Amino acid sequence: MNKNKRIAIIGAGPGGLTLACILQQAGYNPVIFEGETSPTQREQGGTLDLAEDMGQKALKVAGLLERFKEICRYEGEALKIMDKTATVMFESQENVNPKATTDSRPEIDRTVLRQMLLDSVTTESIKWGHNLLHATPLEEGQHELHFENGVTEVVDLVVGADGAFSKLRPLLSKETAEYSGVSMIEINILDAKNLFPDVVDLNGLGSAFTFGDSKAMLAQMNGDGKIRVYLSFKVPAEWLHNNGINYDKLEEAKPKLLKLFEDWSPELKKYIHYANGAIFPRRIYMLPVGHKWTHKKGVTLLGDAAHLMSPFAGAGANLAMLDAAELGLSIINHEDIDEAVLNYELKMFEYAGEIAAETKENMDLFFETNAAEKIKVLMESFHKEEN
Ligand SMILES: Cc1cc2nc3c(=O)[nH]c(=O)nc-3n(C[C@H](O)[C@H](O)[C@H](O)COP(=O)(O)OP(=O)(O)OC[C@H]3O[C@@H](n4cnc5c(N)ncnc54)[C@H](O)[C@@H]3O)c2cc1C
C-alpha cells in the first residue's frame, strides 16, 4: 500500500507544499525537506495570479479553494498595457470589483499563499534547514538523501520540488537551467497607496506592463500596498553585473536606471524616482521547451525543477501547484506508486510542454522593438474571443 511508503518532498515552495497538503489529507505521511531555516528566512516575492484551470484547480483538490477566495484580490486582475509614451494600448478592468466572481485569475501575494499552505500541513512534517546536497539511487527504486547538515534519509519516493536549480534533476535529465536572454532589475515602491497616489493612478490596482525598445517595465500592485516593478532587458547574461549599477545603493543606482529609459515618458520614470524599497538583479533562466525524461523508479520532479520557464505567461507557480495536484491524485488513485508517478509524468510533460512553448513565444514578443503595438492587437483578439 502506498500509504506505508516513505515519501520525501524536497522544497517547501508552492509545488511541494500543495503536494504535501493533498497527500496528508488522504492519510499519507510525506516529509518536506526545505533548505531554508524557517518560513521567514527569505522574502517570498511578489504577487501571483492563480488560474482556474491550474493554481485554483490544485487548491480545490487540496480543500483550500474557499479559503483562497476569501483572501485573494480580484481587483488585482486589472491589466494595463502601455507603450513608452505612457499611452494606454489595452486596458482590462473587468474584475476591479473586489467581489467579482467571473472566470478569473485573482491575485495573491506569495507570502500569503505560502502561509495558507503552511497552515494546511502538519508542523512536524516540514524539516527546515535541510538543504539537499545529492541523492544516491539504491536497490528497488529507493534513494538515500544527503543533506548539508549531515542528516541522511532513505526513502521509497523522492519528489524534487526544489526549483530552478534542482539537485534531483541530474538523476533524471542532462538538461540544466540556461540563461533565457532576459534580465531584470527589481525595484519596489513601498506603501505606494499612501505615499505616491499619482503612481497608483498610473498603475491601477493590478498590473501595468509597458513595452518598447526591447525593454519592459512590468509593474504590479501587491496586497500590502507596495508596487513591485521588474525593469526588464534583453541583454547578454553578464550585463547585469558589468553595467556599473550598484545594487546595494538604490539612490546611486537611480540615475543609471533612469538613463536606461532616457526617452521614456516622465510618468513612467516615476516608477524609478519613487523606488524606496529593495533592489535586486535577477537573471531569468529556463529549461528547454518540452523538457522531459525517461521514467526512473523512486524519483520524480515537479514545478520549476521539471519545467522551469520565464515568467512571461504567469504560469510557473500555477503549474507547480497543478503538478502537485496531478501527482498527488495519481498516487492516491493507483495501487502501484511507480505506475502513479509514470502516469503523472506523461500527463505533465504534455500540458507543461504546451505552456512552456506559449511562454517562450510571449517572451520573444515582449522584447520586440514594437512590442506594445503587437501586444495590443493580440490582447484585443483574445478579448473578442472571450466575449
Ligand atoms: C520575476 C518572477 C516573477 C514570477 N511571476 C509569476 C507569476 O506571476 N505567476 C506564476 O505562476 N509564476 C510566476 N513566477 C514563477 C514562480 O515563481 C515559480 O515558477 C514557482 O515559484 C515555482 O514553484 P516551485 O514550488 O516549483 O519552486 P520554488 O518556488 O522555487 O520553491 C522551491 C523550494 O525548494 C527549496 N530548495 C531549493 N533547493 C533546495 C535543496 N537543495 N534542498 C532543500 N530545499 C531546496 C527552496 O528554498 C524553495 O523553498 C515568477 C518568477 C519570477 C522569477
Short mmCIF file of C-alpha atoms and ligand atoms in Angstrom, two decimals:
data_model
loop_
_atom_site.label_atom_id
_atom_site.label_comp_id
_atom_site.label_asym_id
_atom_site.label_seq_id
_atom_site.Cartn_x
_atom_site.Cartn_y
_atom_site.Cartn_z
CA MET A 1 0.00 0.00 0.00
CA ASN A 2 1.27 3.47 -0.97
CA LYS A 3 0.32 4.88 2.44
CA ASN A 4 3.19 2.98 4.03
CA LYS A 5 5.74 4.27 1.55
CA ARG A 6 8.26 6.82 2.75
CA ILE A 7 7.74 9.86 0.53
CA ALA A 8 10.17 12.78 0.68
CA ILE A 9 9.38 16.11 -0.94
CA ILE A 10 12.39 18.38 -1.45
CA GLY A 11 11.35 22.05 -1.25
CA ALA A 12 8.56 23.94 0.51
CA GLY A 13 7.60 26.18 -2.43
CA PRO A 14 4.05 26.31 -3.80
CA GLY A 15 4.53 22.93 -5.52
CA GLY A 16 6.00 20.96 -2.61
CA LEU A 17 3.56 22.34 -0.04
CA THR A 18 0.50 21.69 -2.22
CA LEU A 19 1.59 18.08 -2.73
CA ALA A 20 2.20 17.56 0.99
CA CYS A 21 -1.21 19.00 1.83
CA ILE A 22 -3.05 16.76 -0.67
CA LEU A 23 -1.22 13.61 0.45
CA GLN A 24 -1.66 14.33 4.16
CA GLN A 25 -5.39 14.83 3.74
CA ALA A 26 -5.56 11.37 2.15
CA GLY A 27 -3.75 9.77 5.10
CA TYR A 28 -0.17 9.71 3.77
CA ASN A 29 2.82 10.93 5.77
CA PRO A 30 5.14 12.72 3.36
CA VAL A 31 8.05 14.68 4.80
CA ILE A 32 9.13 18.00 3.27
CA PHE A 33 12.83 18.83 3.46
CA GLU A 34 13.41 22.56 2.98
CA GLY A 35 16.83 24.21 2.71
CA GLU A 36 15.75 27.48 4.31
CA THR A 37 15.98 27.53 8.09
CA SER A 38 12.50 28.98 8.71
CA PRO A 39 9.45 30.29 6.84
CA THR A 40 10.73 33.85 7.27
CA GLN A 41 14.37 33.38 6.19
CA ARG A 42 13.75 34.80 2.71
CA GLU A 43 11.27 37.35 1.40
CA GLN A 44 8.96 35.28 -0.78
CA GLY A 45 8.49 37.69 -3.69
CA GLY A 46 5.60 39.46 -5.37
CA THR A 47 2.07 38.75 -6.34
CA LEU A 48 0.81 35.71 -8.28
CA ASP A 49 -2.39 35.27 -10.23
CA LEU A 50 -3.88 31.80 -9.88
CA ALA A 51 -5.79 30.48 -12.91
CA GLU A 52 -8.98 28.43 -12.53
CA ASP A 53 -7.57 25.53 -14.53
CA MET A 54 -4.19 25.47 -12.75
CA GLY A 55 -3.48 27.03 -9.33
CA GLN A 56 -7.15 27.22 -8.29
CA LYS A 57 -7.78 23.68 -9.54
CA ALA A 58 -4.95 22.46 -7.30
CA LEU A 59 -6.28 24.42 -4.33
CA LYS A 60 -9.66 22.77 -4.86
CA VAL A 61 -8.04 19.32 -4.66
CA ALA A 62 -6.22 20.47 -1.51
CA GLY A 63 -9.51 21.68 0.01
CA LEU A 64 -8.25 25.27 0.12
CA LEU A 65 -10.21 26.96 -2.68
CA GLU A 66 -12.81 28.57 -0.44
CA ARG A 67 -10.12 29.97 1.85
CA PHE A 68 -8.25 31.32 -1.18
CA LYS A 69 -11.39 33.03 -2.45
CA GLU A 70 -11.75 34.81 0.88
CA ILE A 71 -8.25 36.26 0.79
CA CYS A 72 -7.39 36.74 -2.90
CA ARG A 73 -7.58 40.09 -4.67
CA TYR A 74 -9.97 40.22 -7.62
CA GLU A 75 -9.17 43.90 -8.17
CA GLY A 76 -5.55 42.81 -8.78
CA GLU A 77 -6.65 41.40 -12.12
CA ALA A 78 -6.87 44.87 -13.68
CA LEU A 79 -4.37 44.99 -16.54
CA LYS A 80 -2.96 47.91 -18.48
CA ILE A 81 -0.60 47.68 -21.44
CA MET A 82 1.29 50.88 -22.31
CA ASP A 83 3.92 51.99 -24.76
CA LYS A 84 6.93 54.06 -23.74
CA THR A 85 4.97 57.35 -24.13
CA ALA A 86 2.61 56.02 -21.42
CA THR A 87 -0.18 55.76 -24.00
CA VAL A 88 -2.58 53.02 -22.87
CA MET A 89 -2.72 50.43 -25.65
CA PHE A 90 -5.03 48.00 -23.85
CA GLU A 91 -6.89 48.05 -20.58
CA SER A 92 -8.96 45.39 -18.89
CA GLN A 93 -10.91 46.33 -15.78
CA GLU A 94 -13.48 43.54 -15.71
CA ASN A 95 -12.65 42.41 -12.23
CA VAL A 96 -11.91 45.68 -10.48
CA ASN A 97 -14.93 44.93 -8.31
CA PRO A 98 -13.35 43.17 -5.31
CA LYS A 99 -16.21 40.68 -5.12
CA ALA A 100 -16.21 39.68 -8.79
CA THR A 101 -16.90 36.02 -9.33
CA THR A 102 -16.45 35.61 -13.08
CA ASP A 103 -13.93 33.26 -14.67
CA SER A 104 -10.87 34.83 -13.29
CA ARG A 105 -7.22 34.82 -12.26
CA PRO A 106 -7.30 36.67 -8.93
CA GLU A 107 -4.04 37.72 -7.33
CA ILE A 108 -2.48 36.65 -4.06
CA ASP A 109 0.82 37.74 -2.53
CA ARG A 110 3.31 34.87 -2.46
CA THR A 111 3.83 35.28 1.30
CA VAL A 112 0.09 34.95 1.92
CA LEU A 113 -0.20 31.89 -0.35
CA ARG A 114 2.78 30.23 1.34
CA GLN A 115 1.33 30.89 4.78
CA MET A 116 -2.04 29.42 3.75
CA LEU A 117 -0.26 26.28 2.50
CA LEU A 118 1.99 26.08 5.59
CA ASP A 119 -1.08 26.30 7.83
CA SER A 120 -2.59 23.34 5.98
CA VAL A 121 0.23 20.85 6.64
CA THR A 122 1.34 19.46 9.98
CA THR A 123 4.24 21.36 11.55
CA GLU A 124 6.24 18.19 12.19
CA SER A 125 6.11 17.20 8.50
CA ILE A 126 8.40 20.10 7.48
CA LYS A 127 12.10 19.75 8.19
CA TRP A 128 13.52 23.28 7.92
CA GLY A 129 17.27 23.76 7.46
CA HIS A 130 17.61 20.54 5.41
CA ASN A 131 19.46 21.56 2.26
CA LEU A 132 19.72 18.54 -0.04
CA LEU A 133 23.20 18.07 -1.49
CA HIS A 134 22.52 14.96 -3.56
CA ALA A 135 20.55 11.71 -3.68
CA THR A 136 22.02 8.28 -4.33
CA PRO A 137 19.90 5.60 -6.04
CA LEU A 138 19.72 2.32 -4.07
CA GLU A 139 18.07 -1.03 -4.88
CA GLU A 140 14.34 -1.23 -5.77
CA GLY A 141 13.96 2.49 -6.52
CA GLN A 142 14.87 3.67 -3.04
CA HIS A 143 17.11 6.73 -2.66
CA GLU A 144 19.48 7.85 0.05
CA LEU A 145 19.21 11.59 0.60
CA HIS A 146 22.26 13.52 1.81
CA PHE A 147 21.70 16.88 3.48
CA GLU A 148 24.19 19.65 4.17
CA ASN A 149 23.52 19.40 7.93
CA GLY A 150 24.85 15.82 7.93
CA VAL A 151 21.44 14.09 8.02
CA THR A 152 20.86 11.15 5.65
CA GLU A 153 17.49 9.54 4.94
CA VAL A 154 16.42 6.52 2.88
CA VAL A 155 13.07 6.92 1.13
CA ASP A 156 10.85 4.98 -1.29
CA LEU A 157 9.93 8.03 -3.41
CA VAL A 158 11.67 11.39 -3.58
CA VAL A 159 9.91 14.28 -5.29
CA GLY A 160 12.10 17.16 -6.44
CA ALA A 161 10.08 20.31 -5.84
CA ASP A 162 13.36 22.16 -5.34
CA GLY A 163 13.03 24.81 -8.01
CA ALA A 164 15.18 26.14 -10.84
CA PHE A 165 18.48 24.58 -9.79
CA SER A 166 17.11 21.26 -8.59
CA LYS A 167 19.63 18.89 -7.01
CA LEU A 168 17.48 15.92 -8.07
CA ARG A 169 17.13 16.82 -11.76
CA PRO A 170 20.57 15.33 -12.66
CA LEU A 171 19.24 11.88 -11.64
CA LEU A 172 16.72 12.10 -14.48
CA SER A 173 17.99 14.52 -17.09
CA LYS A 174 21.17 16.01 -18.52
CA GLU A 175 19.50 19.39 -19.04
CA THR A 176 20.35 22.37 -16.85
CA ALA A 177 18.68 25.75 -16.43
CA GLU A 178 20.10 28.10 -19.09
CA TYR A 179 20.00 31.89 -19.25
CA SER A 180 16.87 32.90 -21.19
CA GLY A 181 18.32 36.09 -22.70
CA VAL A 182 16.28 38.32 -20.37
CA SER A 183 17.49 40.01 -17.18
CA MET A 184 15.51 42.06 -14.71
CA ILE A 185 16.24 44.69 -12.12
CA GLU A 186 13.54 44.55 -9.49
CA ILE A 187 12.67 47.77 -7.66
CA ASN A 188 9.94 48.37 -5.09
CA ILE A 189 7.76 51.33 -4.14
CA LEU A 190 6.72 50.64 -0.56
CA ASP A 191 3.39 51.97 0.69
CA ALA A 192 2.68 53.40 -2.76
CA LYS A 193 -1.02 53.63 -1.95
CA ASN A 194 -0.40 56.24 0.74
CA LEU A 195 2.84 57.87 -0.35
CA PHE A 196 2.50 58.12 -4.14
CA PRO A 197 -1.15 58.26 -5.25
CA ASP A 198 -0.10 59.60 -8.67
CA VAL A 199 1.82 56.42 -9.49
CA VAL A 200 -1.10 54.36 -8.19
CA ASP A 201 -3.36 56.26 -10.62
CA LEU A 202 -0.96 55.42 -13.43
CA ASN A 203 -0.58 51.79 -12.40
CA GLY A 204 -4.10 50.92 -11.29
CA LEU A 205 -4.78 48.22 -8.69
CA GLY A 206 -3.38 45.38 -10.79
CA SER A 207 -0.62 45.07 -13.36
CA ALA A 208 0.70 47.78 -15.67
CA PHE A 209 3.07 46.43 -18.31
CA THR A 210 4.97 48.85 -20.56
CA PHE A 211 6.94 47.69 -23.57
CA GLY A 212 9.30 49.37 -26.00
CA ASP A 213 12.84 49.24 -27.48
CA SER A 214 13.26 45.57 -26.43
CA LYS A 215 12.76 46.61 -22.81
CA ALA A 216 9.87 46.47 -20.40
CA MET A 217 8.65 47.95 -17.13
CA LEU A 218 6.46 45.28 -15.54
CA ALA A 219 4.72 46.80 -12.52
CA GLN A 220 2.31 45.09 -10.14
CA MET A 221 0.38 46.33 -7.14
CA ASN A 222 0.79 43.93 -4.20
CA GLY A 223 -1.66 43.28 -1.38
CA ASP A 224 0.42 45.30 1.10
CA GLY A 225 0.20 48.49 -0.97
CA LYS A 226 3.65 48.07 -2.48
CA ILE A 227 4.26 48.32 -6.24
CA ARG A 228 6.90 45.88 -7.39
CA VAL A 229 8.49 46.75 -10.74
CA TYR A 230 10.61 44.46 -12.86
CA LEU A 231 12.72 46.61 -15.21
CA SER A 232 13.39 44.04 -17.92
CA PHE A 233 16.01 43.90 -20.64
CA LYS A 234 17.00 41.61 -23.48
CA VAL A 235 20.74 41.53 -22.79
CA PRO A 236 23.70 39.14 -22.55
CA ALA A 237 23.96 37.27 -19.24
CA GLU A 238 26.98 39.23 -18.00
CA TRP A 239 25.26 42.64 -18.48
CA LEU A 240 23.56 42.59 -15.06
CA HIS A 241 26.93 42.67 -13.35
CA ASN A 242 29.00 44.79 -15.72
CA ASN A 243 26.52 47.64 -16.26
CA GLY A 244 28.00 49.78 -13.48
CA ILE A 245 24.85 49.66 -11.33
CA ASN A 246 25.45 49.24 -7.60
CA TYR A 247 22.54 47.15 -6.32
CA ASP A 248 23.48 47.91 -2.72
CA LYS A 249 22.83 51.65 -3.12
CA LEU A 250 19.41 52.44 -4.54
CA GLU A 251 19.87 56.22 -4.71
CA GLU A 252 23.18 55.83 -6.59
CA ALA A 253 21.56 53.30 -8.92
CA LYS A 254 18.60 55.52 -9.81
CA PRO A 255 20.34 57.90 -12.30
CA LYS A 256 21.76 54.86 -14.12
CA LEU A 257 18.35 53.19 -14.23
CA LEU A 258 16.76 56.43 -15.49
CA LYS A 259 19.39 56.63 -18.23
CA LEU A 260 18.32 53.20 -19.46
CA PHE A 261 14.83 54.64 -20.02
CA GLU A 262 16.03 58.11 -21.11
CA ASP A 263 13.43 58.76 -23.81
CA TRP A 264 10.51 57.11 -21.96
CA SER A 265 7.63 59.20 -20.62
CA PRO A 266 8.28 61.13 -17.36
CA GLU A 267 5.12 59.46 -15.99
CA LEU A 268 6.72 56.03 -16.38
CA LYS A 269 10.02 57.19 -14.92
CA LYS A 270 8.15 57.86 -11.66
CA TYR A 271 8.40 54.11 -11.00
CA ILE A 272 12.17 54.64 -10.70
CA HIS A 273 12.12 58.06 -9.00
CA TYR A 274 9.76 56.82 -6.27
CA ALA A 275 11.51 53.49 -5.60
CA ASN A 276 12.14 53.26 -1.85
CA GLY A 277 12.48 49.54 -1.16
CA ALA A 278 14.72 46.64 -2.09
CA ILE A 279 16.53 46.49 -5.42
CA PHE A 280 17.58 43.10 -6.83
CA PRO A 281 19.23 41.95 -10.04
CA ARG A 282 17.53 38.84 -11.48
CA ARG A 283 18.64 36.71 -14.38
CA ILE A 284 15.80 34.73 -15.90
CA TYR A 285 16.63 31.08 -16.56
CA MET A 286 14.71 28.37 -18.38
CA LEU A 287 14.85 24.69 -19.27
CA PRO A 288 14.43 23.70 -22.92
CA VAL A 289 10.79 23.91 -24.01
CA GLY A 290 9.23 20.44 -23.77
CA HIS A 291 11.80 19.18 -21.23
CA LYS A 292 11.12 15.54 -20.36
CA TRP A 293 12.97 12.46 -19.14
CA THR A 294 12.79 8.69 -19.20
CA HIS A 295 10.94 7.46 -16.12
CA LYS A 296 13.05 6.04 -13.30
CA LYS A 297 11.71 4.29 -10.26
CA GLY A 298 11.57 6.20 -6.98
CA VAL A 299 12.28 9.75 -8.16
CA THR A 300 10.37 12.48 -9.98
CA LEU A 301 10.22 16.26 -10.35
CA LEU A 302 7.51 18.89 -10.27
CA GLY A 303 7.25 22.65 -10.80
CA ASP A 304 10.33 24.63 -11.77
CA ALA A 305 12.53 21.58 -11.18
CA ALA A 306 10.65 19.85 -14.03
CA HIS A 307 9.89 22.71 -16.44
CA LEU A 308 11.49 25.99 -15.42
CA MET A 309 10.25 28.73 -17.74
CA SER A 310 10.40 32.52 -17.88
CA PRO A 311 7.61 34.38 -16.04
CA PHE A 312 6.05 35.71 -19.27
CA ALA A 313 2.85 33.69 -19.10
CA GLY A 314 2.47 33.91 -15.31
CA ALA A 315 2.44 30.12 -15.30
CA GLY A 316 5.29 28.85 -13.10
CA ALA A 317 3.62 28.76 -9.70
CA ASN A 318 0.32 27.76 -11.28
CA LEU A 319 1.96 24.80 -12.98
CA ALA A 320 3.90 23.79 -9.86
CA MET A 321 0.61 23.56 -7.98
CA LEU A 322 -1.17 21.76 -10.82
CA ASP A 323 1.69 19.22 -10.96
CA ALA A 324 1.28 18.70 -7.22
CA ALA A 325 -2.43 18.00 -7.66
CA GLU A 326 -1.86 15.64 -10.60
CA LEU A 327 0.90 13.73 -8.80
CA GLY A 328 -0.99 13.65 -5.50
CA LEU A 329 -4.20 12.36 -7.08
CA SER A 330 -2.27 9.82 -9.13
CA ILE A 331 -0.57 8.44 -6.01
CA ILE A 332 -3.90 8.31 -4.16
CA ASN A 333 -5.70 6.59 -7.06
CA HIS A 334 -3.07 4.00 -8.08
CA GLU A 335 -2.27 0.81 -6.18
CA ASP A 336 1.29 0.90 -7.51
CA ILE A 337 3.25 4.05 -6.66
CA ASP A 338 5.62 3.62 -9.59
CA GLU A 339 2.72 3.47 -12.05
CA ALA A 340 1.26 6.51 -10.32
CA VAL A 341 4.41 8.52 -10.90
CA LEU A 342 4.71 7.42 -14.53
CA ASN A 343 1.08 8.33 -15.15
CA TYR A 344 1.68 11.81 -13.68
CA GLU A 345 4.85 12.35 -15.69
CA LEU A 346 3.26 11.51 -19.04
CA LYS A 347 0.34 13.85 -18.39
CA MET A 348 2.55 16.65 -17.05
CA PHE A 349 5.02 16.53 -19.97
CA GLU A 350 2.12 17.26 -22.31
CA TYR A 351 0.47 20.21 -20.57
CA ALA A 352 3.72 21.75 -19.30
CA GLY A 353 5.27 21.49 -22.78
CA GLU A 354 2.37 23.44 -24.29
CA ILE A 355 2.61 26.19 -21.69
CA ALA A 356 6.40 26.38 -21.96
CA ALA A 357 6.05 26.94 -25.71
CA GLU A 358 3.46 29.68 -25.14
CA THR A 359 5.68 31.32 -22.51
CA LYS A 360 8.65 31.34 -24.89
CA GLU A 361 6.51 32.92 -27.64
CA ASN A 362 5.40 35.62 -25.19
CA MET A 363 8.97 36.31 -24.15
CA ASP A 364 10.09 36.70 -27.76
CA LEU A 365 7.14 39.01 -28.49
CA PHE A 366 7.56 41.19 -25.39
CA PHE A 367 11.11 42.11 -26.33
CA GLU A 368 10.47 43.02 -29.96
CA THR A 369 11.05 46.74 -30.64
CA ASN A 370 7.36 47.48 -31.36
CA ALA A 371 6.03 45.04 -28.75
CA ALA A 372 3.32 47.32 -27.31
CA GLU A 373 1.53 47.65 -30.67
CA LYS A 374 1.69 43.88 -31.30
CA ILE A 375 0.51 43.01 -27.79
CA LYS A 376 -2.42 45.41 -28.21
CA VAL A 377 -3.57 43.51 -31.31
CA LEU A 378 -3.12 40.18 -29.54
CA MET A 379 -4.96 41.25 -26.38
CA GLU A 380 -7.86 42.64 -28.39
CA SER A 381 -8.21 39.39 -30.30
CA PHE A 382 -8.23 37.36 -27.03
CA HIS A 383 -10.81 39.72 -25.65
CA LYS A 384 -13.06 39.32 -28.68
CA GLU A 385 -12.83 35.52 -28.44
CA GLU A 386 -13.84 35.65 -24.77
CA ASN A 387 -16.87 37.90 -25.34
C1 LIG B 1 10.32 37.59 -11.50
C2 LIG B 1 9.40 36.41 -11.46
C3 LIG B 1 8.02 36.60 -11.49
C4 LIG B 1 7.16 35.50 -11.48
N1 LIG B 1 5.81 35.70 -11.55
C5 LIG B 1 4.97 34.63 -11.60
C6 LIG B 1 3.55 34.80 -11.71
O1 LIG B 1 3.04 35.92 -11.78
N2 LIG B 1 2.76 33.68 -11.75
C7 LIG B 1 3.29 32.42 -11.68
O2 LIG B 1 2.51 31.43 -11.72
N3 LIG B 1 4.62 32.23 -11.57
C8 LIG B 1 5.47 33.30 -11.53
N4 LIG B 1 6.81 33.11 -11.42
C9 LIG B 1 7.32 31.73 -11.37
C10 LIG B 1 7.19 31.13 -9.98
O3 LIG B 1 7.83 31.96 -9.05
C11 LIG B 1 7.82 29.74 -9.95
O4 LIG B 1 7.51 29.04 -11.12
C12 LIG B 1 7.30 28.94 -8.75
O5 LIG B 1 7.70 29.54 -7.54
C13 LIG B 1 7.79 27.50 -8.81
O6 LIG B 1 7.36 26.82 -7.68
P1 LIG B 1 8.15 25.53 -7.16
O7 LIG B 1 7.40 25.06 -5.95
O8 LIG B 1 8.38 24.60 -8.28
O9 LIG B 1 9.60 26.06 -6.77
P2 LIG B 1 10.09 27.26 -5.83
O10 LIG B 1 9.04 28.25 -5.58
O11 LIG B 1 11.38 27.73 -6.41
O12 LIG B 1 10.39 26.53 -4.46
C14 LIG B 1 11.47 25.66 -4.32
C15 LIG B 1 11.74 25.47 -2.83
O13 LIG B 1 12.77 24.49 -2.71
C16 LIG B 1 13.76 24.95 -1.80
N5 LIG B 1 15.03 24.33 -2.19
C17 LIG B 1 15.78 24.61 -3.29
N6 LIG B 1 16.86 23.81 -3.34
C18 LIG B 1 16.78 23.01 -2.25
C19 LIG B 1 17.63 21.97 -1.75
N7 LIG B 1 18.75 21.60 -2.38
N8 LIG B 1 17.27 21.34 -0.59
C20 LIG B 1 16.12 21.69 0.06
N9 LIG B 1 15.30 22.69 -0.37
C21 LIG B 1 15.63 23.32 -1.52
C22 LIG B 1 13.76 26.47 -1.95
O14 LIG B 1 14.28 27.11 -0.80
C23 LIG B 1 12.25 26.74 -2.15
O15 LIG B 1 11.59 26.92 -0.92
C24 LIG B 1 7.69 34.19 -11.43
C25 LIG B 1 9.08 34.00 -11.37
C26 LIG B 1 9.92 35.10 -11.39
C27 LIG B 1 11.43 34.87 -11.38
#
